[in-house]
Short mmCIF file of C-alpha atoms in Angstrom, two decimals:
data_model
loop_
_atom_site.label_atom_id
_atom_site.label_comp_id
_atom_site.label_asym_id
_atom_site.label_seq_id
_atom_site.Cartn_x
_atom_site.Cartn_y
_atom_site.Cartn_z
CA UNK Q 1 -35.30 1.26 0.73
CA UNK Q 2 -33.38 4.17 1.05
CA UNK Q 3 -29.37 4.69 1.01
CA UNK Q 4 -28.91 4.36 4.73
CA UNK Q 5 -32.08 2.24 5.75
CA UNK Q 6 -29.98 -0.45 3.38
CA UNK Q 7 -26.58 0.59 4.92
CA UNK Q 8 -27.96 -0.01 8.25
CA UNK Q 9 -29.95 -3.68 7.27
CA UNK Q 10 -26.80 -4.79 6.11
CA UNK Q 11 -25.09 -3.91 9.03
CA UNK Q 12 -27.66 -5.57 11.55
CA UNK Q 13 -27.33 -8.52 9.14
CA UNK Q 14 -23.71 -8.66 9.40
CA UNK Q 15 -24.13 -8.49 13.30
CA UNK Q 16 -26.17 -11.20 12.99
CA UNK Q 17 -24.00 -13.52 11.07
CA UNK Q 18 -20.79 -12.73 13.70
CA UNK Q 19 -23.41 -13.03 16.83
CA UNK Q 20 -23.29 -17.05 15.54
CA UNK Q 21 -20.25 -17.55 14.50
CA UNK Q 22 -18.77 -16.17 17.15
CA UNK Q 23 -15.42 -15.33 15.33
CA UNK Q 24 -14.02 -12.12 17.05
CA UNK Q 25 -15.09 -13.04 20.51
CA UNK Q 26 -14.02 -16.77 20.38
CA UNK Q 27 -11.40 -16.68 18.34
CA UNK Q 28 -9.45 -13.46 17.14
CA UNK Q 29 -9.74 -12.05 20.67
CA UNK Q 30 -8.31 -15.06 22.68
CA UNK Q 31 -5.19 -15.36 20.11
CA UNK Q 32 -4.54 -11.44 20.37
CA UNK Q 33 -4.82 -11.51 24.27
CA UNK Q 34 -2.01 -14.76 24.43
CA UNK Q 35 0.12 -12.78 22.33
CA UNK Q 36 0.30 -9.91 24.94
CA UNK Q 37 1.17 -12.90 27.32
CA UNK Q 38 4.04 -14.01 24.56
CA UNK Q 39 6.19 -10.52 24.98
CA UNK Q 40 6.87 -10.48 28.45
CA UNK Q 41 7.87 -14.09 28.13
CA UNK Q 42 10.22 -13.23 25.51
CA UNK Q 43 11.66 -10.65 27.30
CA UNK Q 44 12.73 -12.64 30.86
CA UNK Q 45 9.43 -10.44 32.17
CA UNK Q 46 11.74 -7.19 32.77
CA UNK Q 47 8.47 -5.23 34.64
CA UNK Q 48 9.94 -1.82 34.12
CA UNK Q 49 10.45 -2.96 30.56
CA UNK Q 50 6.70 -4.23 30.03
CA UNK Q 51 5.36 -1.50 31.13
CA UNK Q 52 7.01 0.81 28.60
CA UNK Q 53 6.43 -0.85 26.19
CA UNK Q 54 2.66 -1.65 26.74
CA UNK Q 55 0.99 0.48 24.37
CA UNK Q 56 3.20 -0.36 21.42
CA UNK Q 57 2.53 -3.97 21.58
CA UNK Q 58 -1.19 -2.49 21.88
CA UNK Q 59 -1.01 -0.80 18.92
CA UNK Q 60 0.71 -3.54 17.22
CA UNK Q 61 -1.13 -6.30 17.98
CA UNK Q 62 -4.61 -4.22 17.56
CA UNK Q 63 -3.59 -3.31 13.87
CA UNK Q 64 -2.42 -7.23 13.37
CA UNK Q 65 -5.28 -8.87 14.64
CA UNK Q 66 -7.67 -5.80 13.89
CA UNK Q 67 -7.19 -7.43 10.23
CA UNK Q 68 -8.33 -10.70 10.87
CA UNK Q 69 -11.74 -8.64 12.43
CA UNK Q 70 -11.56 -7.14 9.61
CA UNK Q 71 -11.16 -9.69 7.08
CA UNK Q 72 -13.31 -12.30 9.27
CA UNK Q 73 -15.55 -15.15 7.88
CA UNK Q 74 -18.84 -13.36 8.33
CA UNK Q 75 -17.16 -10.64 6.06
CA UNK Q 76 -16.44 -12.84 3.04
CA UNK Q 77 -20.28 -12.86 0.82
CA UNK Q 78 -20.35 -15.88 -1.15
CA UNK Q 79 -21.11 -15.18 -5.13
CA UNK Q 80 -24.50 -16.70 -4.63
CA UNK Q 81 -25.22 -13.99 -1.65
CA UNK Q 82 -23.48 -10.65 -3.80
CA UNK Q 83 -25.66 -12.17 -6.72
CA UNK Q 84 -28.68 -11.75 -4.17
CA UNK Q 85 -27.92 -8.64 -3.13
CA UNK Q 86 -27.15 -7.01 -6.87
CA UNK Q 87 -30.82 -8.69 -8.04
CA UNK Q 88 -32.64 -6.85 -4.56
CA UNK Q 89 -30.69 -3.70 -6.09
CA UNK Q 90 -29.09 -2.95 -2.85
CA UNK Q 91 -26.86 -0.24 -3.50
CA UNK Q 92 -22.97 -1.12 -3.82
CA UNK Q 93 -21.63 1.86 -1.49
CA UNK Q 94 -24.97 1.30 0.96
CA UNK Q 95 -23.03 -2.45 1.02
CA UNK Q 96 -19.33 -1.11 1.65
CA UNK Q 97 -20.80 1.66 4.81
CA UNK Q 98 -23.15 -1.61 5.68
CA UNK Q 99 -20.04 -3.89 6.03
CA UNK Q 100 -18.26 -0.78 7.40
CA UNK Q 101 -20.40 -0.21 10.42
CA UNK Q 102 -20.51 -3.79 11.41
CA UNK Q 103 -16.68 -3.88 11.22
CA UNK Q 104 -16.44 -0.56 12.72
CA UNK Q 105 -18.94 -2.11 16.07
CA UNK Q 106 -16.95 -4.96 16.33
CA UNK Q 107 -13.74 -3.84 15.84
CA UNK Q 108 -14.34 -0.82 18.67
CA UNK Q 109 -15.47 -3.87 21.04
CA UNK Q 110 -12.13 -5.81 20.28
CA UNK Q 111 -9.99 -2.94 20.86
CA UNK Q 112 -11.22 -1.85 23.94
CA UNK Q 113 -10.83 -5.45 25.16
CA UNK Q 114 -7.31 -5.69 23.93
CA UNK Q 115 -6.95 -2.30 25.72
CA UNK Q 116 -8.42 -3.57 29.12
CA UNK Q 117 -6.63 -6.70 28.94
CA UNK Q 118 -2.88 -4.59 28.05
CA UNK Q 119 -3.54 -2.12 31.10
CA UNK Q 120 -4.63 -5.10 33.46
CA UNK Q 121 -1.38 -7.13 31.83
CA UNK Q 122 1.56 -4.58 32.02
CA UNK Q 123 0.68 -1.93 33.97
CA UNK Q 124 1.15 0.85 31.91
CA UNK Q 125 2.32 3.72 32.60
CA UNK Q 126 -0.24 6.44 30.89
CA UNK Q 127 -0.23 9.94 30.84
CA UNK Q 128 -2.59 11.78 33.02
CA UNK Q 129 -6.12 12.44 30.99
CA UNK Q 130 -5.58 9.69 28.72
CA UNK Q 131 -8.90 8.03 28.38
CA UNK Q 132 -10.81 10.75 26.73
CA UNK Q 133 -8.07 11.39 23.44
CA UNK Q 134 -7.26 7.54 24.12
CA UNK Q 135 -10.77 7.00 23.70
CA UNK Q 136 -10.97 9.21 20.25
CA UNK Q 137 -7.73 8.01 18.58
CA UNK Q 138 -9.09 4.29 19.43
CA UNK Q 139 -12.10 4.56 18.26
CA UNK Q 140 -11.15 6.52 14.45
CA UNK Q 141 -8.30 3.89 14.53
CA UNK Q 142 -10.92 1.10 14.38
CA UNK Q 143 -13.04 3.08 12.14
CA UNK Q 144 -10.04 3.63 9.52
CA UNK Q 145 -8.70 -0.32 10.15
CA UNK Q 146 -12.40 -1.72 9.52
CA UNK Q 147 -12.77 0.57 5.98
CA UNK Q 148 -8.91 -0.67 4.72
CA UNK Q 149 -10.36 -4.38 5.82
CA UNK Q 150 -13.75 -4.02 4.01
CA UNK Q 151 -11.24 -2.46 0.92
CA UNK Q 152 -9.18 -5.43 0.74
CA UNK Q 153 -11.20 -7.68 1.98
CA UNK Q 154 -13.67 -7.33 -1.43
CA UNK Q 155 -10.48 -6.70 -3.83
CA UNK Q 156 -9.14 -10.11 -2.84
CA UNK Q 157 -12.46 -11.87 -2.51
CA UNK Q 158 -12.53 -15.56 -3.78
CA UNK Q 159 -8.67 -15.88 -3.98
CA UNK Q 160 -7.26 -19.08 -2.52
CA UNK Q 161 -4.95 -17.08 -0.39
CA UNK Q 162 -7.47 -14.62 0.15
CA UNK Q 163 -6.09 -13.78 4.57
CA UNK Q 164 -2.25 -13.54 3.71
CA UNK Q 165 -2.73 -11.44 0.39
CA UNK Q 166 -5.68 -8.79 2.13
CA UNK Q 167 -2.77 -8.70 5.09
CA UNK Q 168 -0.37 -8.13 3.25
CA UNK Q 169 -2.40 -5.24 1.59
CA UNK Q 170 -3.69 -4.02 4.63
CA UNK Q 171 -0.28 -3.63 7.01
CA UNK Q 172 1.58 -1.30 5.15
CA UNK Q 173 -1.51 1.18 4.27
CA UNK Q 174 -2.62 1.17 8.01
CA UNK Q 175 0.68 2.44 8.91
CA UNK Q 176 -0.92 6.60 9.07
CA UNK Q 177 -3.32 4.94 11.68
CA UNK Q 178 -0.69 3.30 13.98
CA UNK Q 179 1.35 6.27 13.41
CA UNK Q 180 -1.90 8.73 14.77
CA UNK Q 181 -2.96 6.58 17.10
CA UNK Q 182 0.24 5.98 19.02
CA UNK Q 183 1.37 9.29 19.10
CA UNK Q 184 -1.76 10.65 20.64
CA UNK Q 185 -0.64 9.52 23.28
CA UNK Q 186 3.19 10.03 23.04
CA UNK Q 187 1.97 13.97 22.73
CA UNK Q 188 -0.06 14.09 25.76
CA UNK Q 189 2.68 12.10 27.82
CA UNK Q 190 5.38 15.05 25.95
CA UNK Q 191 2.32 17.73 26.62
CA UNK Q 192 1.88 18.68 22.94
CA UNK Q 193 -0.97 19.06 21.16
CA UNK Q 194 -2.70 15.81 19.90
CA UNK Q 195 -4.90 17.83 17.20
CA UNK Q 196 -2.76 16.92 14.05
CA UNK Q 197 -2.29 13.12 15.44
CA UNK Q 198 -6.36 13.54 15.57
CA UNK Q 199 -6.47 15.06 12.26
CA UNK Q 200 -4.41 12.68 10.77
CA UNK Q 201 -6.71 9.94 11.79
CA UNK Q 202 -9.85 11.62 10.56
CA UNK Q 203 -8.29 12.69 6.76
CA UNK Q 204 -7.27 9.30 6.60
CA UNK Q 205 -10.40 7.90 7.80
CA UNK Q 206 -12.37 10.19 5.35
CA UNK Q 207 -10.06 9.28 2.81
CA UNK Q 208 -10.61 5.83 3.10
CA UNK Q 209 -14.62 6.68 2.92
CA UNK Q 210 -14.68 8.23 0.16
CA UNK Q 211 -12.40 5.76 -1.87
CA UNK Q 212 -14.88 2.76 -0.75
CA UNK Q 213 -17.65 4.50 -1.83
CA UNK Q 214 -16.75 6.25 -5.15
CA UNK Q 215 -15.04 2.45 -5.89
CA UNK Q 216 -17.97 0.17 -4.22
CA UNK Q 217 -19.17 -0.56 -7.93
CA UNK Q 218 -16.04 -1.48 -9.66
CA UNK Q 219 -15.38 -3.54 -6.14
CA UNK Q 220 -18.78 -5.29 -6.21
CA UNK Q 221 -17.89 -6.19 -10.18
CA UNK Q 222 -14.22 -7.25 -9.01
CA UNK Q 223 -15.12 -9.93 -6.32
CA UNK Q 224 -17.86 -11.52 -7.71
CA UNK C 1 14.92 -0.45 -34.61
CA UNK C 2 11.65 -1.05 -32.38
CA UNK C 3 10.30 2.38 -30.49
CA UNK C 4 11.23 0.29 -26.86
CA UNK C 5 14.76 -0.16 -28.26
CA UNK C 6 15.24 3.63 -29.63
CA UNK C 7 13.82 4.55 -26.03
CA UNK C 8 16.40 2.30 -24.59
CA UNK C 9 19.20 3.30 -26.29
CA UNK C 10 18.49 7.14 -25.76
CA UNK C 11 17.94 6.46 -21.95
CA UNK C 12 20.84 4.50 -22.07
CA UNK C 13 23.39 7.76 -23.67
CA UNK C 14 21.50 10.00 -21.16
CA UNK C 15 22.65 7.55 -17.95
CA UNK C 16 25.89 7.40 -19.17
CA UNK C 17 26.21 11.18 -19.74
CA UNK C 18 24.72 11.58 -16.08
CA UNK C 19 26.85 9.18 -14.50
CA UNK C 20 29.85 11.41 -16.21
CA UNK C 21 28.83 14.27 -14.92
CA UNK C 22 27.88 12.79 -11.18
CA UNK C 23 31.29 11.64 -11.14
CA UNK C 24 32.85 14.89 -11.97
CA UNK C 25 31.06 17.15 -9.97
CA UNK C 26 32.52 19.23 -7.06
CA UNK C 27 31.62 17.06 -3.76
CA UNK C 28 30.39 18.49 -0.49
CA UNK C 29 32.76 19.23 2.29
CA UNK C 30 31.12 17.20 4.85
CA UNK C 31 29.39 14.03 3.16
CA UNK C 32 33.03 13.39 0.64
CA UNK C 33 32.38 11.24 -2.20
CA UNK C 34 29.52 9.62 -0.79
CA UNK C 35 27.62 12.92 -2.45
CA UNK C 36 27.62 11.31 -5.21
CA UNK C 37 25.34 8.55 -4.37
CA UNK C 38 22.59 11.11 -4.49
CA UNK C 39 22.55 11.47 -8.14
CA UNK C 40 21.09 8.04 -8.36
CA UNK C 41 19.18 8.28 -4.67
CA UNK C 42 17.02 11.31 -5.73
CA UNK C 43 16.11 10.14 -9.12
CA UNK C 44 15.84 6.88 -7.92
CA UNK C 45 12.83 8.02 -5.97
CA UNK C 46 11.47 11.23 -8.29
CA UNK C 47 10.94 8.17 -10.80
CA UNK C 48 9.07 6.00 -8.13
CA UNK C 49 6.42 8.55 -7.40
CA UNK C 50 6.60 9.38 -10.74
CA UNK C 51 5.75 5.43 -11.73
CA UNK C 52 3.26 5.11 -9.24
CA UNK C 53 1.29 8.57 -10.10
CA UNK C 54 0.92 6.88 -13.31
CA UNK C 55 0.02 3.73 -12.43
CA UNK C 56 -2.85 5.44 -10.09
CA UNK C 57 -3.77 7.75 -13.63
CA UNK C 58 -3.93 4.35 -15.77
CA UNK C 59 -5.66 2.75 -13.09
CA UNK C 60 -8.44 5.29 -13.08
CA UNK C 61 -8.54 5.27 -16.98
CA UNK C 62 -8.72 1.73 -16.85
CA UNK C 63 -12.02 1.80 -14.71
CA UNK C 64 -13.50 4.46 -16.87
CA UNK C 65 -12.45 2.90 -19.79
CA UNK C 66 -11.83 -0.98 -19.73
CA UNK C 67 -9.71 -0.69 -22.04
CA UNK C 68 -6.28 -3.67 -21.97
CA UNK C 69 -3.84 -0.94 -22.94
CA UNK C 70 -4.08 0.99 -19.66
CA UNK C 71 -4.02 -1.96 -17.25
CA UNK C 72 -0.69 -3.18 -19.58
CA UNK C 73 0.46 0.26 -18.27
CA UNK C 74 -0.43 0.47 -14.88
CA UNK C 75 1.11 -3.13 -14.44
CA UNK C 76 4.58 -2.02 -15.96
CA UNK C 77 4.51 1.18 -14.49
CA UNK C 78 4.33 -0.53 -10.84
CA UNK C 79 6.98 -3.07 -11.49
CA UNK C 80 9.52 0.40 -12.60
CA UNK C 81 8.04 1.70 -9.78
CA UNK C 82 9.51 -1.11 -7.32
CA UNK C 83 12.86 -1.43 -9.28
CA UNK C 84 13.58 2.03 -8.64
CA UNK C 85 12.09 2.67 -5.22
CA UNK C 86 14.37 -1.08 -4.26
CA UNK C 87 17.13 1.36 -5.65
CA UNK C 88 16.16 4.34 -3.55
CA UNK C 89 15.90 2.40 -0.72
CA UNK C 90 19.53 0.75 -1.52
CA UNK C 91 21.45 3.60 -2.05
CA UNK C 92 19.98 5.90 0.65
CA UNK C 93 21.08 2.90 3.06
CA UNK C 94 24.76 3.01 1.93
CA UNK C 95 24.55 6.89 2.49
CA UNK C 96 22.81 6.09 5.98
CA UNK C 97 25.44 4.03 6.70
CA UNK C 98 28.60 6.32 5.44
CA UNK C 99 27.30 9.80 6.49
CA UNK C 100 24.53 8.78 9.64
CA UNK C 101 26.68 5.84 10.55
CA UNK C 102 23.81 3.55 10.45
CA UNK C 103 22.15 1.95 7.07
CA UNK C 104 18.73 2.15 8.82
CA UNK C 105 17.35 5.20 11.82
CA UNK C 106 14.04 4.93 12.68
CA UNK C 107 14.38 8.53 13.39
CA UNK C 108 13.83 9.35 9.79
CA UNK C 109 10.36 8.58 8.68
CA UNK C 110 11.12 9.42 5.01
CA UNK C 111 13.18 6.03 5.23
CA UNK C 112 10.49 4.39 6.94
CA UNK C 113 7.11 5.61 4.93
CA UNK C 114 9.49 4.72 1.78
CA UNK C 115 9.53 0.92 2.89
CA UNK C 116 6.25 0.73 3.75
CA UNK C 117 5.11 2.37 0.27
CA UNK C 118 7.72 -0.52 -1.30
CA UNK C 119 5.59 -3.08 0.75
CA UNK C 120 2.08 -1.90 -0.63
CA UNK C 121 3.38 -1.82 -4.50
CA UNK C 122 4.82 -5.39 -3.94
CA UNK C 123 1.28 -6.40 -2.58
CA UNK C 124 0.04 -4.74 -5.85
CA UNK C 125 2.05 -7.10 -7.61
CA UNK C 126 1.05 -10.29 -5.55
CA UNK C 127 -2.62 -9.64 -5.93
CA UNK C 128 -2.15 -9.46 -9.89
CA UNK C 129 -0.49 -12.79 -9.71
CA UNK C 130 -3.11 -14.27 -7.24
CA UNK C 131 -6.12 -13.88 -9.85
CA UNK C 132 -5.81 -15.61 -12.85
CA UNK C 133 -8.65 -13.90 -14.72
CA UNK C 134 -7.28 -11.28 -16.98
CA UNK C 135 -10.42 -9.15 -16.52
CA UNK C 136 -11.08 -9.59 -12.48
CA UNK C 137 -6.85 -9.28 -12.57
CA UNK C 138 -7.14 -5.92 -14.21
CA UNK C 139 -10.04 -4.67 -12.11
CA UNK C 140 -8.79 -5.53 -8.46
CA UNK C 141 -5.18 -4.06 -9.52
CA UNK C 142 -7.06 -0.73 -10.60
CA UNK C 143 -8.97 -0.79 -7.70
CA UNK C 144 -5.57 -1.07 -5.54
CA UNK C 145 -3.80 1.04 -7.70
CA UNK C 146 -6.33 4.11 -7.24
CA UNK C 147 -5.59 3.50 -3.87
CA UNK C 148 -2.64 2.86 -2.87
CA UNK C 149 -1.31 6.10 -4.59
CA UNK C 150 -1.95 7.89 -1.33
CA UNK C 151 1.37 6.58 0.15
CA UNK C 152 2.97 8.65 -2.26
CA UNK C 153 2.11 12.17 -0.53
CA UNK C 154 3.02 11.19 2.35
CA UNK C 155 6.59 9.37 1.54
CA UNK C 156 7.30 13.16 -0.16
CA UNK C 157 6.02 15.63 2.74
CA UNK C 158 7.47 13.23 5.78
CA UNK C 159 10.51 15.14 6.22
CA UNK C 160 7.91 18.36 6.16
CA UNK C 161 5.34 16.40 8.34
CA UNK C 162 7.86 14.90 11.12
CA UNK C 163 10.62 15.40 13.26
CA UNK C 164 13.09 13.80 10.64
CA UNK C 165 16.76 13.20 9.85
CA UNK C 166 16.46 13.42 6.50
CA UNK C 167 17.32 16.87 4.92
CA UNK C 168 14.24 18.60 3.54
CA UNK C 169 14.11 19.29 -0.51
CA UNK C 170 16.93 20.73 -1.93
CA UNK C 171 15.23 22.03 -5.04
CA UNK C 172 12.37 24.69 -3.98
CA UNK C 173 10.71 27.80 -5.93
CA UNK C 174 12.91 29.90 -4.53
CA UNK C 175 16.20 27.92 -5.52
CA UNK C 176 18.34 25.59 -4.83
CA UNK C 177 20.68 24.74 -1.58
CA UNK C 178 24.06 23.24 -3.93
CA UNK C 179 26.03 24.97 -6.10
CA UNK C 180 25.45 24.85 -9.81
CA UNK C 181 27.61 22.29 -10.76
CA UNK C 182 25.93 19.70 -8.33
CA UNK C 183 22.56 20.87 -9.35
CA UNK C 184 23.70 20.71 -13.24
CA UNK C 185 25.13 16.87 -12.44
CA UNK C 186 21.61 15.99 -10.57
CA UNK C 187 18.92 17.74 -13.10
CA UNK C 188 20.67 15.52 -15.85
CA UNK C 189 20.12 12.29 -13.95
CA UNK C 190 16.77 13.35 -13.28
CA UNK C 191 15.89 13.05 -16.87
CA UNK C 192 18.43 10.20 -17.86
CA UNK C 193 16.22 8.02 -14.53
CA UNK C 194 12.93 9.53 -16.53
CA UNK C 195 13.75 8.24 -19.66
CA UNK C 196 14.92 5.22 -18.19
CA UNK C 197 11.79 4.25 -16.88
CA UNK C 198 9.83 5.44 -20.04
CA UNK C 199 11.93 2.59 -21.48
CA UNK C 200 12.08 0.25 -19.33
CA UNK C 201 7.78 0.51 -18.90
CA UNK C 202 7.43 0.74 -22.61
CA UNK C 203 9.78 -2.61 -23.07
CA UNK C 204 7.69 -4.21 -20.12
CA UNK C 205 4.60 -2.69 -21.98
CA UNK C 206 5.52 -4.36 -25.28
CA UNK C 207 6.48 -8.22 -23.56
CA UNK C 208 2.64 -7.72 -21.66
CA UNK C 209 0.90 -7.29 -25.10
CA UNK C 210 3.61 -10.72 -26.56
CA UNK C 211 2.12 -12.25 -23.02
CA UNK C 212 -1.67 -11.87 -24.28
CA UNK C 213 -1.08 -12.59 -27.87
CA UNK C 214 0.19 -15.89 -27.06
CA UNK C 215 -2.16 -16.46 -24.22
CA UNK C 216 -5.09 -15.80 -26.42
CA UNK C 217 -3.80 -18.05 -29.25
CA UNK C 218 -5.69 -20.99 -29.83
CA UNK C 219 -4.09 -22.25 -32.82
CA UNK C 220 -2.87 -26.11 -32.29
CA UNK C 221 0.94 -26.85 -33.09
CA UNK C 222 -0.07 -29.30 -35.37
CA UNK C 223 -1.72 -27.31 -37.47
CA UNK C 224 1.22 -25.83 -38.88
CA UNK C 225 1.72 -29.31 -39.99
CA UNK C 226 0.01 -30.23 -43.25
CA UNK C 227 -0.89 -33.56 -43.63
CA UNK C 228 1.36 -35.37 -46.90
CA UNK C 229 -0.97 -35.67 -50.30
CA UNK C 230 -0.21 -39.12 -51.87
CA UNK C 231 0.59 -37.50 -55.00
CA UNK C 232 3.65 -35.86 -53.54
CA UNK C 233 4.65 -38.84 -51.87
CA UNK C 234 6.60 -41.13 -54.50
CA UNK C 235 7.39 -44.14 -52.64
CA UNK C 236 4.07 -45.74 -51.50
#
């Protein structure tokens, strides 16, 4: 099998896995939505407040709980299936864009569902011509936030506190894509130019790339 | 005298030398004698990217390599790193909080990049203490340490990249924006905070290699004990 052919297997694999499990849809996205019901609460449900404030708690809680897509069960290969995989002599960076591109499908599907769920919630009040550069700095936001995941998510393999330690790992290096992503749309509301929020995301989104794949060897050695 | 405590003791003469001079120097007009807080701010952090540059270099050697010595490196270079970024991070507050009138803005994103950078080294150290394997310990850190080195770019070109409170550098090709004295009093504690964290990494360099020897030593207690031979023994 070729490079991608294996990429792609592993990512219709992947798929697979989550379409039982059911993590992200019954679990991760549930929990994210009742925590955009928690900040209203906390704030005596001041409407001209909320909607301010709407796509910062987006972007907050979609980088918090973007992690736990990230870092979700169907994610975490057992040594017996990473010993499988290394004997088949599936490449190590076919396995890292594999687990990438799953990540990447889900994670687009949970934003966008946090997104619908924020508008429908606070009301927002969004610049006009949003949804197209809303669209783009969402979906290389997801991209970058999967790759970090996948990243940490192999470097702390097999720990005991595998979810806090990958978090903690994961926060403050996601910080360029909260920062791109959020003020893509802060420019268009200020009618700047959202090419070097854009830009941004995509260096740090090729960045990220190329790291997982000129690493996936050492990483497949380090979590087994 | 051991190399770590030669290094120590010349990093030591060089603080105290560039604390002299920092105290001495002419102050600016504005900012008082909170200037002088920037002769241990600035180094502070030159040494922190400084530590964490070489933490990503040893990293990288260490996956090419596998060789112990430059994991023991990239380890102690990382905790420097976090001493003196914790002291960046101090002492730029108390000038926040004397000059901007507040220990924290949010409008400066120098401050804020600087934290989170803080945050991913102390992660760094958390995953080396999660993984007990010496081995797997050393090849996850490299792996994060490679990494995580890209916070240090953007902590340095913030104040370039952003809208930003925080002045831009003072020290560019084309000179330097204090007068000579100041500049004098801050190039020496730039290489007094150098050689202080050559020795302080060397010293934590030296206690990692102690840390192995006696983890790898198998050798009983009791067999420094030798059992008595009846001949020796007169009354049996």
């Amino acid at each position: 099998m070729r490079f991608w052919e294996q990429a792609l297997e592993i990512a219709r694999i992947d798929l697979r896995v989550e379409r039982r499990l059911g993590d992200v849809l019954r679990i991760v996205l549930p929990f994210a939505v009742v925590s955009l019901l928690v900040f209203p609460l906390a704030m005596s449900i001041d409407l001209t407040t909320v909607s301010q404030i709407g796509p910062a708690v987006f972007w907050a809680l979609g980088i918090l709980f973007g992690m736990q897509v990230a870092l979700r069960h169907a994610a975490n290969d057992r040594p017996e299936r990473r010993d499988l995989y290394a004997l088949l002599g599936v490449d190590p960076a076919a396995r890292f864009v594999g687990r990438s591109l799953s990540g990447s499908v889900l994670m687009l599907g949970f934003l966008l569902a946090l997104l619908l769920a924020m508008i429908a919630l606070y009301s927002p009040r969004l610049p006009e011509g949003w949804l197209g550069p809303g669209l783009y700095a969402l979906l290389l936001a997801g991209i970058g936030l999967t790759e970090l995941g996948t990243l940490a998510g192999e470097v702390t393999a097999g720990l005991r506190n595998r979810t806090a330690l990958a978090s903690l790992i994961v926060a403050p290096l996601a910080i360029p894509l909260v920062i791109g992503g959020s003020q893509t749309l802060e420019s268009l509301a200020r009618d700047t130019s959202i090419l070097p929020w854009l830009l941004l995301l995509v260096a740090t989104d090729l960045a990220l790339a190329v790291a997982g794949v000129a690493l996936a060897r050492p990483l497949e050695e380090a979590s087994r | 005298m051991k190399r770590a405590q030669i290094l120590m003791a010349i990093a030591a003469a060089a603080t105290v030398a560039g604390l002299y001079l920092a105290f001495t120097s002419p102050t600016d007009r504005l900012q008082g004698e909170f200037t002088r807080i920037l002769n241990i701010h600035a180094p502070s952090m030159w040494v922190a990217f400084l530590a964490f540059g070489v933490t990503a270099f040893a990293s990288i050697m260490w996956l090419v390599r596998k060789t112990p010595r430059w994991d023991r490196l990239a380890e102690a270079s990382v905790e420097s790193g976090v001493l003196f970024t914790a002291t960046g991070l101090f002492t730029g507050m108390v000038w926040g909080q004397a000059v901007w009138g507040r220990a924290w803005d949010w409008g400066d994103p120098r401050m804020a990049s600087t934290a989170v950078m803080f945050f991913v080294y102390l992660g760094y150290l958390a995953l080396r203490r999660a993984t007990p394997d010496q081995e797997m310990r050393a090849r996850r850190s490299a792996i994060l340490g490679a990494i995580a080195v890209i916070q240090v770019p953007l902590v340095y070109f913030s104040v370039n990249l952003f809208r930003s409170l925080h002045q831009t550098q003072s020290i560019r090709p084309d000179g330097a924006t204090m007068p000579r004295e100041m500049l004098v009093a801050l190039l020496v504690n730039f290489l007094a905070f150098t050689l202080l964290y050559i020795a302080l990494t060397s010293a934590r360099v030296e206690v990692a290699v102690a840390e192995e020897r006696v983890a790898t030593d198998t050798s009983l207690a009791g067999d420094a004990v030798k059992p008595p031979r009846l001949s020796e023994v007169k009354d049996v």
